[in-house]
Short mmCIF file of C-alpha atoms in Angstrom, two decimals:
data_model
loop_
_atom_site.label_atom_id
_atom_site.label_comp_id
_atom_site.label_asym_id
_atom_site.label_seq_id
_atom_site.Cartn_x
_atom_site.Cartn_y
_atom_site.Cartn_z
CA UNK A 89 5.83 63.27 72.68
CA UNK A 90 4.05 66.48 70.98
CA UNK A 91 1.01 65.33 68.55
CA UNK A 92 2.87 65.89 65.46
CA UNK A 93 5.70 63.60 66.39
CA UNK A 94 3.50 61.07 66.38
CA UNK A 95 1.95 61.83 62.78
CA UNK A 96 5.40 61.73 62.01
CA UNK A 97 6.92 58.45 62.75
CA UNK A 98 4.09 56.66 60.38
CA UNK A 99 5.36 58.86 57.74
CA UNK A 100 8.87 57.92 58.14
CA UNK A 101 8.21 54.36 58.41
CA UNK A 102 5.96 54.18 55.05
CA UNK A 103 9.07 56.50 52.93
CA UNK A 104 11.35 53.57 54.40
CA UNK A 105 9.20 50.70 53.23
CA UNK A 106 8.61 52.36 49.80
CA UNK A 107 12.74 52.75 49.83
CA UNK A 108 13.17 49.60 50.25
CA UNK A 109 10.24 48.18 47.53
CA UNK A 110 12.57 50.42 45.13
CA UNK A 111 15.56 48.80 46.38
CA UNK A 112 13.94 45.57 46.18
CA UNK A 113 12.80 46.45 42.45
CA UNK A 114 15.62 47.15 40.98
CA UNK A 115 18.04 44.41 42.42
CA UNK A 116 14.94 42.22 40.77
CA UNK A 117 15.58 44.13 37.36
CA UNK A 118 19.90 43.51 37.62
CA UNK A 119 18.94 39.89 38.20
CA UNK A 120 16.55 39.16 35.23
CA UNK A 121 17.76 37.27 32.30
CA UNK A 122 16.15 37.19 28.59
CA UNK A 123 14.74 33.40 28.12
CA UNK A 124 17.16 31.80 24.84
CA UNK A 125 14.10 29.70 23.11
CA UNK A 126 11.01 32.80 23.65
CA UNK A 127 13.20 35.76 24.16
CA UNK A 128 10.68 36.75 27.67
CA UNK A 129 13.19 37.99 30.90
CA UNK A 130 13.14 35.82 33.38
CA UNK A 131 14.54 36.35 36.65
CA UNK A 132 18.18 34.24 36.95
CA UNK A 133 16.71 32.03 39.46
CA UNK A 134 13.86 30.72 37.08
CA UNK A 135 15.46 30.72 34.01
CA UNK A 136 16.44 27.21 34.06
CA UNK A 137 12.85 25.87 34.97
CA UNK A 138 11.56 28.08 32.55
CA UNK A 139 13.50 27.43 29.98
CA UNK A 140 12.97 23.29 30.64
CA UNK A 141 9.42 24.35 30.40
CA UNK A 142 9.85 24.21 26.56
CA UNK A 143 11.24 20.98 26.00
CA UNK A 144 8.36 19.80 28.14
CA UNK A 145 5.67 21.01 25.72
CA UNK A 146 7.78 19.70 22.47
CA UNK A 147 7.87 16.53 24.39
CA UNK A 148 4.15 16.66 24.92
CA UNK A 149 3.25 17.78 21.52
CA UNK A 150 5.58 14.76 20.22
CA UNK A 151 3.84 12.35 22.09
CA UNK A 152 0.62 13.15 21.15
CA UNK A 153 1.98 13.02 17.51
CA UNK A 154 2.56 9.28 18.09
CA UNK A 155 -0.52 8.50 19.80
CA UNK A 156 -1.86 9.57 16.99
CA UNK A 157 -0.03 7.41 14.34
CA UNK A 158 -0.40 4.40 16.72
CA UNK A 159 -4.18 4.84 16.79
CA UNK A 160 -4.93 4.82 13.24
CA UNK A 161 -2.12 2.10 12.45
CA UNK A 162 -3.63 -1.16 11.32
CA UNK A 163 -3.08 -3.73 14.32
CA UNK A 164 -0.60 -6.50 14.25
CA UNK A 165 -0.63 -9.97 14.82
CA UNK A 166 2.55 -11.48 17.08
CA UNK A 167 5.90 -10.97 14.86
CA UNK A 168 7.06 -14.75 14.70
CA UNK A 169 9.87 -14.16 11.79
CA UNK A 170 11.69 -11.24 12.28
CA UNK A 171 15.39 -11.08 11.99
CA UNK A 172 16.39 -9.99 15.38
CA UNK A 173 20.15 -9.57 13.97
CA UNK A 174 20.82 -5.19 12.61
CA UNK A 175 17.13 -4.05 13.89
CA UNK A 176 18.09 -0.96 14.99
CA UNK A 177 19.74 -0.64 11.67
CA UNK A 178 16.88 -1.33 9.94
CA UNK A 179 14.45 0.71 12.17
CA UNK A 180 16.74 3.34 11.36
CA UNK A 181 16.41 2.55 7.48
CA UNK A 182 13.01 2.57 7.60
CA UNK A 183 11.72 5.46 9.44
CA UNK A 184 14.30 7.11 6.40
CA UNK A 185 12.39 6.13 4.07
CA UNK A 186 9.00 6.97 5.58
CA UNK A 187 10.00 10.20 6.08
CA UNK A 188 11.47 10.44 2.30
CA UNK A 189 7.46 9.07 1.55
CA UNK A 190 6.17 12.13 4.11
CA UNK A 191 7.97 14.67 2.34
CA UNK A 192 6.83 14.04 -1.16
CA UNK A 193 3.36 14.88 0.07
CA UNK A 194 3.38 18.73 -0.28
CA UNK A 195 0.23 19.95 -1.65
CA UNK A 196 -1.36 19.91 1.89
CA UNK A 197 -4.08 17.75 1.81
CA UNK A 198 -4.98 14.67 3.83
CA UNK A 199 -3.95 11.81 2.85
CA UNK A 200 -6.22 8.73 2.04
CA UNK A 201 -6.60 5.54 4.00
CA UNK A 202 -4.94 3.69 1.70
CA UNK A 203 -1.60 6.03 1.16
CA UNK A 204 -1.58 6.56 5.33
CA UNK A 205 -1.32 2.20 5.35
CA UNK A 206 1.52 2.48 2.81
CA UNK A 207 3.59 5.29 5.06
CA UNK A 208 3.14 2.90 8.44
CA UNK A 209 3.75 -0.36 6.98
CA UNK A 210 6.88 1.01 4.91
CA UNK A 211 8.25 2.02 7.93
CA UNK A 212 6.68 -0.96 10.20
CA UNK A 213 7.33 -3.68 7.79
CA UNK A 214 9.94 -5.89 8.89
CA UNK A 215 13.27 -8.22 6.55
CA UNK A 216 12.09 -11.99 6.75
CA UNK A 217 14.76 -14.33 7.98
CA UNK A 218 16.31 -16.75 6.36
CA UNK A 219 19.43 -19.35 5.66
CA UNK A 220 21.95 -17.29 3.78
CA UNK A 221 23.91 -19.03 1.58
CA UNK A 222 27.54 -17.31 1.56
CA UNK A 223 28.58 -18.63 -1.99
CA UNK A 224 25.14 -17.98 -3.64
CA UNK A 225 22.51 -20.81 -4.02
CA UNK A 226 22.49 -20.15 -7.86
CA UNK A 227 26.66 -19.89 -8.01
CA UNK A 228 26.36 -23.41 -6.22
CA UNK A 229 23.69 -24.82 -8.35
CA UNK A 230 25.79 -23.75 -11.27
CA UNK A 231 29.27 -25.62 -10.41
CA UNK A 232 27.32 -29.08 -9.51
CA UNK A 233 25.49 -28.47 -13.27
CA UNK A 234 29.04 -28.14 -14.81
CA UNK A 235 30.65 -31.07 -13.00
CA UNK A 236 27.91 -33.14 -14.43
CA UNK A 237 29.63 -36.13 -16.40
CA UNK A 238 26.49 -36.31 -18.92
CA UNK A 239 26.06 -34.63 -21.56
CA UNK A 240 23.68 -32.27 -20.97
CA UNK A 241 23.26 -28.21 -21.88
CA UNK A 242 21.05 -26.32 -18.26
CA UNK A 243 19.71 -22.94 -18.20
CA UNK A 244 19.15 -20.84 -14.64
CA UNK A 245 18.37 -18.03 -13.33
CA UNK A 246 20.87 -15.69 -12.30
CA UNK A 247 20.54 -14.91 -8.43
CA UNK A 248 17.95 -16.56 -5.80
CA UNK A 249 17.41 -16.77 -1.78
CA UNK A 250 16.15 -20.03 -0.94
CA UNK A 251 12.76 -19.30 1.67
CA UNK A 252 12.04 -22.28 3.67
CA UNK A 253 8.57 -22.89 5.42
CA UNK A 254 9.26 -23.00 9.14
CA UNK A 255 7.51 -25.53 11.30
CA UNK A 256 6.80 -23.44 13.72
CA UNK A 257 5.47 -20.62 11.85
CA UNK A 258 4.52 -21.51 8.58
CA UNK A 259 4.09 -25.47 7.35
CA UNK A 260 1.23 -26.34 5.69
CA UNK A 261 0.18 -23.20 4.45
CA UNK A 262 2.85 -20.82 3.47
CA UNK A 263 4.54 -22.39 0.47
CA UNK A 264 2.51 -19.64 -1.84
CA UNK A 265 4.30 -16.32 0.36
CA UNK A 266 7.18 -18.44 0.72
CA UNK A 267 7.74 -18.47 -2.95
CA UNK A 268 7.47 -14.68 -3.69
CA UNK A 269 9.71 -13.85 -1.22
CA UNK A 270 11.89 -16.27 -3.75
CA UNK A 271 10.85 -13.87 -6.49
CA UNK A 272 11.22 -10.99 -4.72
CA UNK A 273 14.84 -11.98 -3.85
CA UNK A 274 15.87 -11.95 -7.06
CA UNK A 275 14.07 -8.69 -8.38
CA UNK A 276 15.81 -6.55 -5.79
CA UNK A 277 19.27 -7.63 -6.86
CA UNK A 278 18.61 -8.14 -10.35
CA UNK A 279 15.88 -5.27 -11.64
CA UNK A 280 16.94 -2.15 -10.02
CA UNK A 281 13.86 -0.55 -11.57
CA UNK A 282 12.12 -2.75 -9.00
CA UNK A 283 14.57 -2.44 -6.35
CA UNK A 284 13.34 0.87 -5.92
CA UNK A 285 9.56 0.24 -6.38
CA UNK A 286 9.06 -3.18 -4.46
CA UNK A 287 7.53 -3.15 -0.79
CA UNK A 288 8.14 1.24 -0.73
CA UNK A 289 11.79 0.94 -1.51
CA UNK A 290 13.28 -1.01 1.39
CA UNK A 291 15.48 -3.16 -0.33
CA UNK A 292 14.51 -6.05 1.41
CA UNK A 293 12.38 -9.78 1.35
CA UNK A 294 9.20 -8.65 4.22
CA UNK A 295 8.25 -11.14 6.32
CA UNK A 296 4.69 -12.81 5.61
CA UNK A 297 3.07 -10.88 7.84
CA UNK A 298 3.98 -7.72 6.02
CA UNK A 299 3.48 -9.62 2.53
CA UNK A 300 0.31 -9.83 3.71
CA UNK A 301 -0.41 -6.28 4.35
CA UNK A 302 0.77 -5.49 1.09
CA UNK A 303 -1.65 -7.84 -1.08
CA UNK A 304 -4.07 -5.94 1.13
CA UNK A 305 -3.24 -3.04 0.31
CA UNK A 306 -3.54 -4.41 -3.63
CA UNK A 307 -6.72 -5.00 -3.19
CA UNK A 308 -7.81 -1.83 -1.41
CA UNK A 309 -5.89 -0.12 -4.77
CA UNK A 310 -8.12 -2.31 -7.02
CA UNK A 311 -5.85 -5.09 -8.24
CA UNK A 312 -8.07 -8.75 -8.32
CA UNK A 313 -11.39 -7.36 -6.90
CA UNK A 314 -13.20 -11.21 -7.12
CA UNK A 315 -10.47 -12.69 -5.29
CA UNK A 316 -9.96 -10.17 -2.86
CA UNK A 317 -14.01 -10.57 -2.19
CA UNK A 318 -13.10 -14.33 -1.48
CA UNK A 319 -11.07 -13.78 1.16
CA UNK A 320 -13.71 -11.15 2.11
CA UNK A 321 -10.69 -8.52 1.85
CA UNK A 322 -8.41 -9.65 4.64
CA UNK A 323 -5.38 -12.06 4.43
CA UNK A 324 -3.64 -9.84 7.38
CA UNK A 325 -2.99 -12.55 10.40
CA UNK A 326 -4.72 -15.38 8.60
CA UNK A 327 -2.97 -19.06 7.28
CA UNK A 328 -4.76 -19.32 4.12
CA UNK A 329 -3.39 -20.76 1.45
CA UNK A 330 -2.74 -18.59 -1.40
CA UNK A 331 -1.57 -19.14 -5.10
CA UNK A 332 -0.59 -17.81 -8.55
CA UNK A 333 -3.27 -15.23 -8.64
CA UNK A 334 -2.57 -13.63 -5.27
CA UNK A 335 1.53 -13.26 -6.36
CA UNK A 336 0.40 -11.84 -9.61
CA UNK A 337 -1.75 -9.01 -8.13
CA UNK A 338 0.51 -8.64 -5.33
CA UNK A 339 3.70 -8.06 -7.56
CA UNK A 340 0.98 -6.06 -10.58
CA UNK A 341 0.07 -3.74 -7.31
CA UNK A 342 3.98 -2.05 -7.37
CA UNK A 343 3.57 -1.82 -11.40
CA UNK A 344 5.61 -5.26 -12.61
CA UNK A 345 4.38 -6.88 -15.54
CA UNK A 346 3.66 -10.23 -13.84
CA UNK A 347 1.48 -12.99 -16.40
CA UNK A 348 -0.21 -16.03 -15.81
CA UNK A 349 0.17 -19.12 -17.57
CA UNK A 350 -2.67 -22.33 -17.37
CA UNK A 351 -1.81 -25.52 -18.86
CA UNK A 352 -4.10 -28.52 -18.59
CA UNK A 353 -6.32 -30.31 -20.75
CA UNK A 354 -9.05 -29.09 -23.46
CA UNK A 355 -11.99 -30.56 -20.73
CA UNK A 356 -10.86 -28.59 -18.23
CA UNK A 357 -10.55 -25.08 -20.12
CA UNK A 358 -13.08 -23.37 -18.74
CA UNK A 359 -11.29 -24.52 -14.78
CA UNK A 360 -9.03 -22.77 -13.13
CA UNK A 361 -6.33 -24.42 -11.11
CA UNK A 362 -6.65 -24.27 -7.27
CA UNK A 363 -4.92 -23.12 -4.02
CA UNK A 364 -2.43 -25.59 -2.60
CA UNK A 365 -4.50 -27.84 -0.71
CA UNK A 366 -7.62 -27.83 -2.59
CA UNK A 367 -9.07 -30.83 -4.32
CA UNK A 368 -10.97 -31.90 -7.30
CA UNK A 369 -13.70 -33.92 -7.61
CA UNK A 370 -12.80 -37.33 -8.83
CA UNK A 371 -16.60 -38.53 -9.70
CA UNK A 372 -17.40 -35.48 -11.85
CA UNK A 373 -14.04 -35.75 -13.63
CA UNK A 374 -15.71 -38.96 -14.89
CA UNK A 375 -18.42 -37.33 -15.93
CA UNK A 376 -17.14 -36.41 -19.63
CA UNK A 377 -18.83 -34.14 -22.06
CA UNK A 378 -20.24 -31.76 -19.19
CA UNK A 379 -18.31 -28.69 -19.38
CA UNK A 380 -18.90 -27.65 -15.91
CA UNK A 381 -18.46 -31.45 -14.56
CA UNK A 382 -15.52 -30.87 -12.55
CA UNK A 383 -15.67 -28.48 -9.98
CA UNK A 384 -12.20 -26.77 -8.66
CA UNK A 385 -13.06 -25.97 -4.67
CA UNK A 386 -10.30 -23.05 -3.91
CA UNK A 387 -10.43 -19.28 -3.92
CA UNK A 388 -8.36 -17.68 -6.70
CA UNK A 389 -7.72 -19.07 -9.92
CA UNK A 390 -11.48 -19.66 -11.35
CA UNK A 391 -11.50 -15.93 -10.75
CA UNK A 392 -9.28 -15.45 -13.87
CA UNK A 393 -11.69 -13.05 -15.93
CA UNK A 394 -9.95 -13.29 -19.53
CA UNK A 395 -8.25 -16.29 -20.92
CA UNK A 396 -6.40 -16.67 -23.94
CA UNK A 397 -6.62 -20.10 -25.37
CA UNK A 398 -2.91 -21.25 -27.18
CA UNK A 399 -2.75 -24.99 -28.92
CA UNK A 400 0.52 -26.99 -28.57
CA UNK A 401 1.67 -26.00 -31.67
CA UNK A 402 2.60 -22.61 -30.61
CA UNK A 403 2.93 -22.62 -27.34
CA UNK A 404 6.28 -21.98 -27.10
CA UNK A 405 6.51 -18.19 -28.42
CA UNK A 406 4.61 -17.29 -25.17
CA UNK A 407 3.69 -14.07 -26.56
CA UNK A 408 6.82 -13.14 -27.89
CA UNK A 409 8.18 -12.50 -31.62
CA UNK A 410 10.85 -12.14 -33.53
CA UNK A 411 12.52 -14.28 -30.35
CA UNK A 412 15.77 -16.51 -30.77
CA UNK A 413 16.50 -19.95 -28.78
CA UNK A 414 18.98 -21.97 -27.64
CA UNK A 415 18.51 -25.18 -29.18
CA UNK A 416 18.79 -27.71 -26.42
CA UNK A 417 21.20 -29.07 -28.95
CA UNK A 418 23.24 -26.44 -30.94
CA UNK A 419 22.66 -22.42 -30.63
CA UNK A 420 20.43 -21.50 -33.16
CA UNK A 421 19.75 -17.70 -34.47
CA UNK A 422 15.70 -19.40 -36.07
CA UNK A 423 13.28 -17.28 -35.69
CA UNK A 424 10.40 -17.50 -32.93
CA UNK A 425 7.88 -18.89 -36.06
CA UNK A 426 10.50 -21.24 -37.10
CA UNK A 427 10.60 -22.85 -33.94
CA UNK A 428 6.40 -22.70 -33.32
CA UNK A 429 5.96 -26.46 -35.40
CA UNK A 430 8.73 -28.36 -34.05
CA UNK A 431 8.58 -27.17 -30.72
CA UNK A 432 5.61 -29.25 -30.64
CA UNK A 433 7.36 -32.57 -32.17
CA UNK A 434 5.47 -35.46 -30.60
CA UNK A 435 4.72 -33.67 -27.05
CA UNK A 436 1.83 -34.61 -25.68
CA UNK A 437 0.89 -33.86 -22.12
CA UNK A 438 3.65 -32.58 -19.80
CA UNK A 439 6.11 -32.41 -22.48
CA UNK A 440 4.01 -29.41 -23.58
CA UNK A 441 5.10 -27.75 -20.07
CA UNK A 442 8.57 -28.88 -20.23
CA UNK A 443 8.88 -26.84 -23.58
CA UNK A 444 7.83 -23.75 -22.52
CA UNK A 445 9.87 -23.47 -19.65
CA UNK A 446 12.93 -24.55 -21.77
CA UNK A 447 11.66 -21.42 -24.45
CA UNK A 448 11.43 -19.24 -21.98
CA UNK A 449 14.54 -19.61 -19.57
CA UNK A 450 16.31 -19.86 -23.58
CA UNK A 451 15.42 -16.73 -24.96
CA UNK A 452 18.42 -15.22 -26.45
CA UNK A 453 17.56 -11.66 -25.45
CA UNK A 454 18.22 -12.79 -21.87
CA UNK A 455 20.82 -15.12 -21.46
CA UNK A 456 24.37 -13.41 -20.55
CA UNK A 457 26.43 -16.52 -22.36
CA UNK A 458 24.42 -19.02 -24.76
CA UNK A 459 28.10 -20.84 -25.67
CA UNK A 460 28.37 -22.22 -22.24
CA UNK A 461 26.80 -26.09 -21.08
CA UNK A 462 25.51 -23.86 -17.79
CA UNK A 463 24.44 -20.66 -19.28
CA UNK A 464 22.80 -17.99 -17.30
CA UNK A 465 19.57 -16.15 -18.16
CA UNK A 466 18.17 -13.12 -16.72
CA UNK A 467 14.58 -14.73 -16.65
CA UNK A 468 12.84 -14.30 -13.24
CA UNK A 469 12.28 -17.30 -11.63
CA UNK A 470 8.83 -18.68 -12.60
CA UNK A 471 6.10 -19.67 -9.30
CA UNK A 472 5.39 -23.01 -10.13
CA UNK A 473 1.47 -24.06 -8.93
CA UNK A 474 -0.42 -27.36 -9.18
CA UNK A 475 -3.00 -28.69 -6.84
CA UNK A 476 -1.92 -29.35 -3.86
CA UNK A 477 1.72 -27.29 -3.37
CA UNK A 478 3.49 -24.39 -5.50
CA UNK A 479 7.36 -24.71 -5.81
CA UNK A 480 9.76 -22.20 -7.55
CA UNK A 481 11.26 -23.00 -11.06
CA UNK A 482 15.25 -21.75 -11.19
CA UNK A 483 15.96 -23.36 -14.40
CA UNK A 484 16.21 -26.37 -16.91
CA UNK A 485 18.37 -29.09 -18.28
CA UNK A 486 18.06 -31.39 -20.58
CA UNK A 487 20.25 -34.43 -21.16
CA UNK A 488 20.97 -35.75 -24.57
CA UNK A 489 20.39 -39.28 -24.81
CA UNK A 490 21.10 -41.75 -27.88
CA UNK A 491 19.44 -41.43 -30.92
CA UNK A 492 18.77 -37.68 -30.41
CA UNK A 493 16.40 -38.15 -27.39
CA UNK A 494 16.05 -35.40 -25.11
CA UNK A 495 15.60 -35.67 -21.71
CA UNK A 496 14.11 -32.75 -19.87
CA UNK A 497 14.33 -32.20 -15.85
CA UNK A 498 12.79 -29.11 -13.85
CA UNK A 499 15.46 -27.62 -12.03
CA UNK A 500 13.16 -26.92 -8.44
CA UNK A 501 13.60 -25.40 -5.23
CA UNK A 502 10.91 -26.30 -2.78
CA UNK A 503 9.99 -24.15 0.46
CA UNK A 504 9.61 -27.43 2.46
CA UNK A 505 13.20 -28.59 1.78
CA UNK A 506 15.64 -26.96 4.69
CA UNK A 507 18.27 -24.54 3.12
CA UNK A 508 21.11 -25.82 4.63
CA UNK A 509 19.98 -29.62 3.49
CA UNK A 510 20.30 -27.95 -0.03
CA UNK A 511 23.41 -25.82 1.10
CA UNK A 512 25.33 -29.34 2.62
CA UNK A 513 24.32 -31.64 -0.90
CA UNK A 514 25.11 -29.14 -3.30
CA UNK A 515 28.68 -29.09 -1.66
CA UNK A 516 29.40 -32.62 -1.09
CA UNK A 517 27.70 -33.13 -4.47
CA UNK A 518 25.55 -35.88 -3.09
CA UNK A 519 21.97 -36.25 -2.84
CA UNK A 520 21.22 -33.01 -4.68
CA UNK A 521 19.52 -34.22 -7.51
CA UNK A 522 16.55 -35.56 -5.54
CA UNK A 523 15.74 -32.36 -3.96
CA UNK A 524 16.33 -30.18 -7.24
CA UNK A 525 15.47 -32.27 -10.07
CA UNK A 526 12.02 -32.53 -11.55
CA UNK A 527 11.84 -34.92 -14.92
CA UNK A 528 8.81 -35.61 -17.15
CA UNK A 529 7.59 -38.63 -15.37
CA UNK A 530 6.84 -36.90 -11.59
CA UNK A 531 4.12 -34.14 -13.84
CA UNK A 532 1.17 -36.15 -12.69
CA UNK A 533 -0.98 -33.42 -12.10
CA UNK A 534 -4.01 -32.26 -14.62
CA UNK A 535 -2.93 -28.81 -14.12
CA UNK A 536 -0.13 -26.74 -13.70
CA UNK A 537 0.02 -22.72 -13.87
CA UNK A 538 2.82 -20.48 -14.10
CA UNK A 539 3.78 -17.03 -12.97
CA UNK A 540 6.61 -14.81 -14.48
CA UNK A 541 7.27 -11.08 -14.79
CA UNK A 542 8.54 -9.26 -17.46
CA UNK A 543 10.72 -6.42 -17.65
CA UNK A 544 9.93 -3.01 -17.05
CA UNK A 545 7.47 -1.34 -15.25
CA UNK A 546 3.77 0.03 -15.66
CA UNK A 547 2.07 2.83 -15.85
CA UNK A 548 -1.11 4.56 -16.61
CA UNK A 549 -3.57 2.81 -18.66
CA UNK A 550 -1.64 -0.27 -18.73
CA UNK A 551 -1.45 0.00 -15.13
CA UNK A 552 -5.18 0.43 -14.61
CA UNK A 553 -5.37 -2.80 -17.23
CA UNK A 554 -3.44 -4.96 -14.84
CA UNK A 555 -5.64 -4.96 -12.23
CA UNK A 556 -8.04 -7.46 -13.95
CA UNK A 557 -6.20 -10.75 -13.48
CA UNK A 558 -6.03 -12.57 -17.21
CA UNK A 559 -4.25 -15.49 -17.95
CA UNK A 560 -2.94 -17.83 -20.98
CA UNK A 561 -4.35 -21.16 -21.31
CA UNK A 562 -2.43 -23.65 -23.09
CA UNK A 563 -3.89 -27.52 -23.49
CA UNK A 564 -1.63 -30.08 -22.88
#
């Protein structure tokens, strides 16, 4: 073979690998396809694990999203009484409404410790369980008042869940959540306005666990600075005992009007009852004429920073005027400052209390039928607190004896008692009246202090004025 044969054959062979590179090329370019999510051609072969590649990062990018959440969420102690039964359902609910809570915040800044443990728990918080009573504890509580053969004329409150304390969980120390889950029960079916403030909207009683987190978060906002500093600022986890001062700021902290009442003796004016549990001293109580004798060992009501001192003779108007009363016997139209003399009569101690809670649960402007012997009053519930234990008022009665005496009873519901003990007696219509009614004669205590919430909610200034916790004192 010549010389330029040879330099040929090289030649030939590179043209036919070229040819083929082209060939190669553009079969490549028929077989590319344009990516659906970025739009980028892809050959058809990779297009699927390309376009998975996408979801991956989202994934990713998601992920860290909750890492992030989960680190700066407060920590929580073991759930212990969660309502296992529509969780999904309420998971569901609640991640709603924290997103409802996200979305308001559109002026792009970062929000504050506080307002970021407000968004979690809203969404973390979880509905406490209890006994549900299909007829209605209240509806109950109302025929057994009726069937009554004495005569008698009973005021109650219109709707209330019964909480028990749970052995397991809760004895000994949770009578004070365990009674504003009471209260809350009834605002979120009977005060829509706080329906939609209450615990970020849910609709539901929390657990104590969550309660908890939410006085917290009262105290972070401002509400009873002392007695948050007694508790050094955490209640989260813990099984201390709480009282009226705690539901008060706790209930003040979502904007309800919620006021403290004292009642106890002119010696002990310048105390303030204590938590369940707590004791006074017996030896100083002896020790008359020294104003700061008797010393009240507990951490929130002493902290009361303005009192309003009210004699028996008026006690009844609790800060209302131009009021009207049922007459525990006849409906009268009288006037609030017709009523302020005689309301006193001859009551001396207790009898003092007994009256107020009759003038309050009586107060035409709330009750839905005054004509009836059971009549029905729009009053919230009142947290009931004396050394040792707090209890829930529902209502009142009073019998009408001979010779125009009056007999008044507390109409009670305790968180010790089980529900369905109270659920079983109130519909055999046996044994009820021990566990519900509360006469004159079983007041023993020096002290009492009540908690109620008016109508309404508050804002602004008045707002801002409810975080100092004040209090009426009225001497029995």
């Amino acid at each position: 073979m010549t010389r330029e044969a040879d330099q040929e054959l090289p030649s030939l062979s590179r043209r036919a690998s070229e040819e083929e590179e082209e060939e190669e090329k553009e079969c490549a370019m028929d077989d590319l396809s344009s990516c659906p999510f970025c739009s980028l051609s892809v050959p058809c072969g990779e297009l699927e694990r390309h376009a998975n590649g996408h979801f991956e990062d989202e994934e990713a990018a998601e992920d860290a999203e909750l890492a992030r959440r989960i680190a700066i969420a407060p920590p929580s102690p073991p759930l212990t009484m969660t309502d296992r039964l529509g969780t999904d359902k309420l998971k569901e609910v609640n991640c709603h409404k924290a997103a409802e809570v996200e979305a308001t915040r559109c002026d792009g800044r970062t929000p504050g410790d506080v307002e970021d443990e407000i968004f979690h728990l809203v969404s973390l918080q979880m509905i406490s369980s209890f006994y549900k009573i299909e007829d209605g504890l209240m509806a109950l509580l109302k025929r057994r008042l009726e069937s009554e053969a004495e005569k008698s004329t009973c005021i109650i409150c219109s709707y209330l869940d019964h909480f028990e304390s749970i052995e397991s969980e809760d004895v000994g120390w949770g009578c004070g959540w365990r009674n504003i889950q009471m209260l809350s029960s009834h605002l979120l079916v009977e005060r829509q306005e706080a329906k939609e403030g209450l615990f970020g909207g849910s609709g539901f009683v929390p657990d104590i666990v969550s309660l908890q987190r939410w006085l917290e978060i009262a105290w972070k906002r401002g509400f009873d600075e002392v007695g948050s500093e007694h508790f050094n600022h955490k209640i989260y986890g813990s099984s201390s005992w709480i009282g009226t001062t705690e539901c008060a700021a706790l209930f003040r902290s979502f904007g309800l009007r919620a006021r403290i009442v004292d009642f106890g003796p002119k010696n002990l004016e310048s105390l303030f009852l204590s938590v369940p549990g707590s004791r006074i001293d017996s030896e100083n109580v002896e020790a008359r004429g020294k104003k700061n004798a008797v010393q009240i060992h507990g951490p929130m009501d002493r902290y009361l920073a303005k009192r309003k001192r009210i004699s028996p003779e008026v006690c009844s108007s609790i800060g209302h005027t131009g009021c009207s009363y049922i007459q525990p016997d006849q409906v009268s139209d009288r006037s609030n400052e017709d009523l302020g003399v005689s309301s006193a009569r001859s009551s001396k101690g207790q009898e003092v209390l007994t009256d107020w809670v009759w003038r309050y649960f009586s107060d035409k402007s709330f009750i839905d039928n005054s004509f009836s012997c059971v009549s029905i009053s729009r009053r919230t519930p009142l947290y009931f607190q004396h050394d040792g234990h707090s209890r829930t008022i529902v209502g009142i009665q009073v019998i009408h004896q001979p010779k125009g005496i009056q007999k008044y009873n507390l109409l009670v519901l305790d968180p010790a008692h089980r529900t369905a003990t109270l659920e079983r007696s109130l519909k055999r219509n046996a044994g009820w009246q021990k566990l519900i009614k509360r006469g004159i004669r079983t007041l023993k205590k020096p002290q009492y202090q009540l908690c109620y919430i008016d109508p309404g909610i508050a804002k602004g200034e008045e707002l801002e004025q409810l975080k100092t916790m004040d209090s009426v004192y009225i001497e029995i």
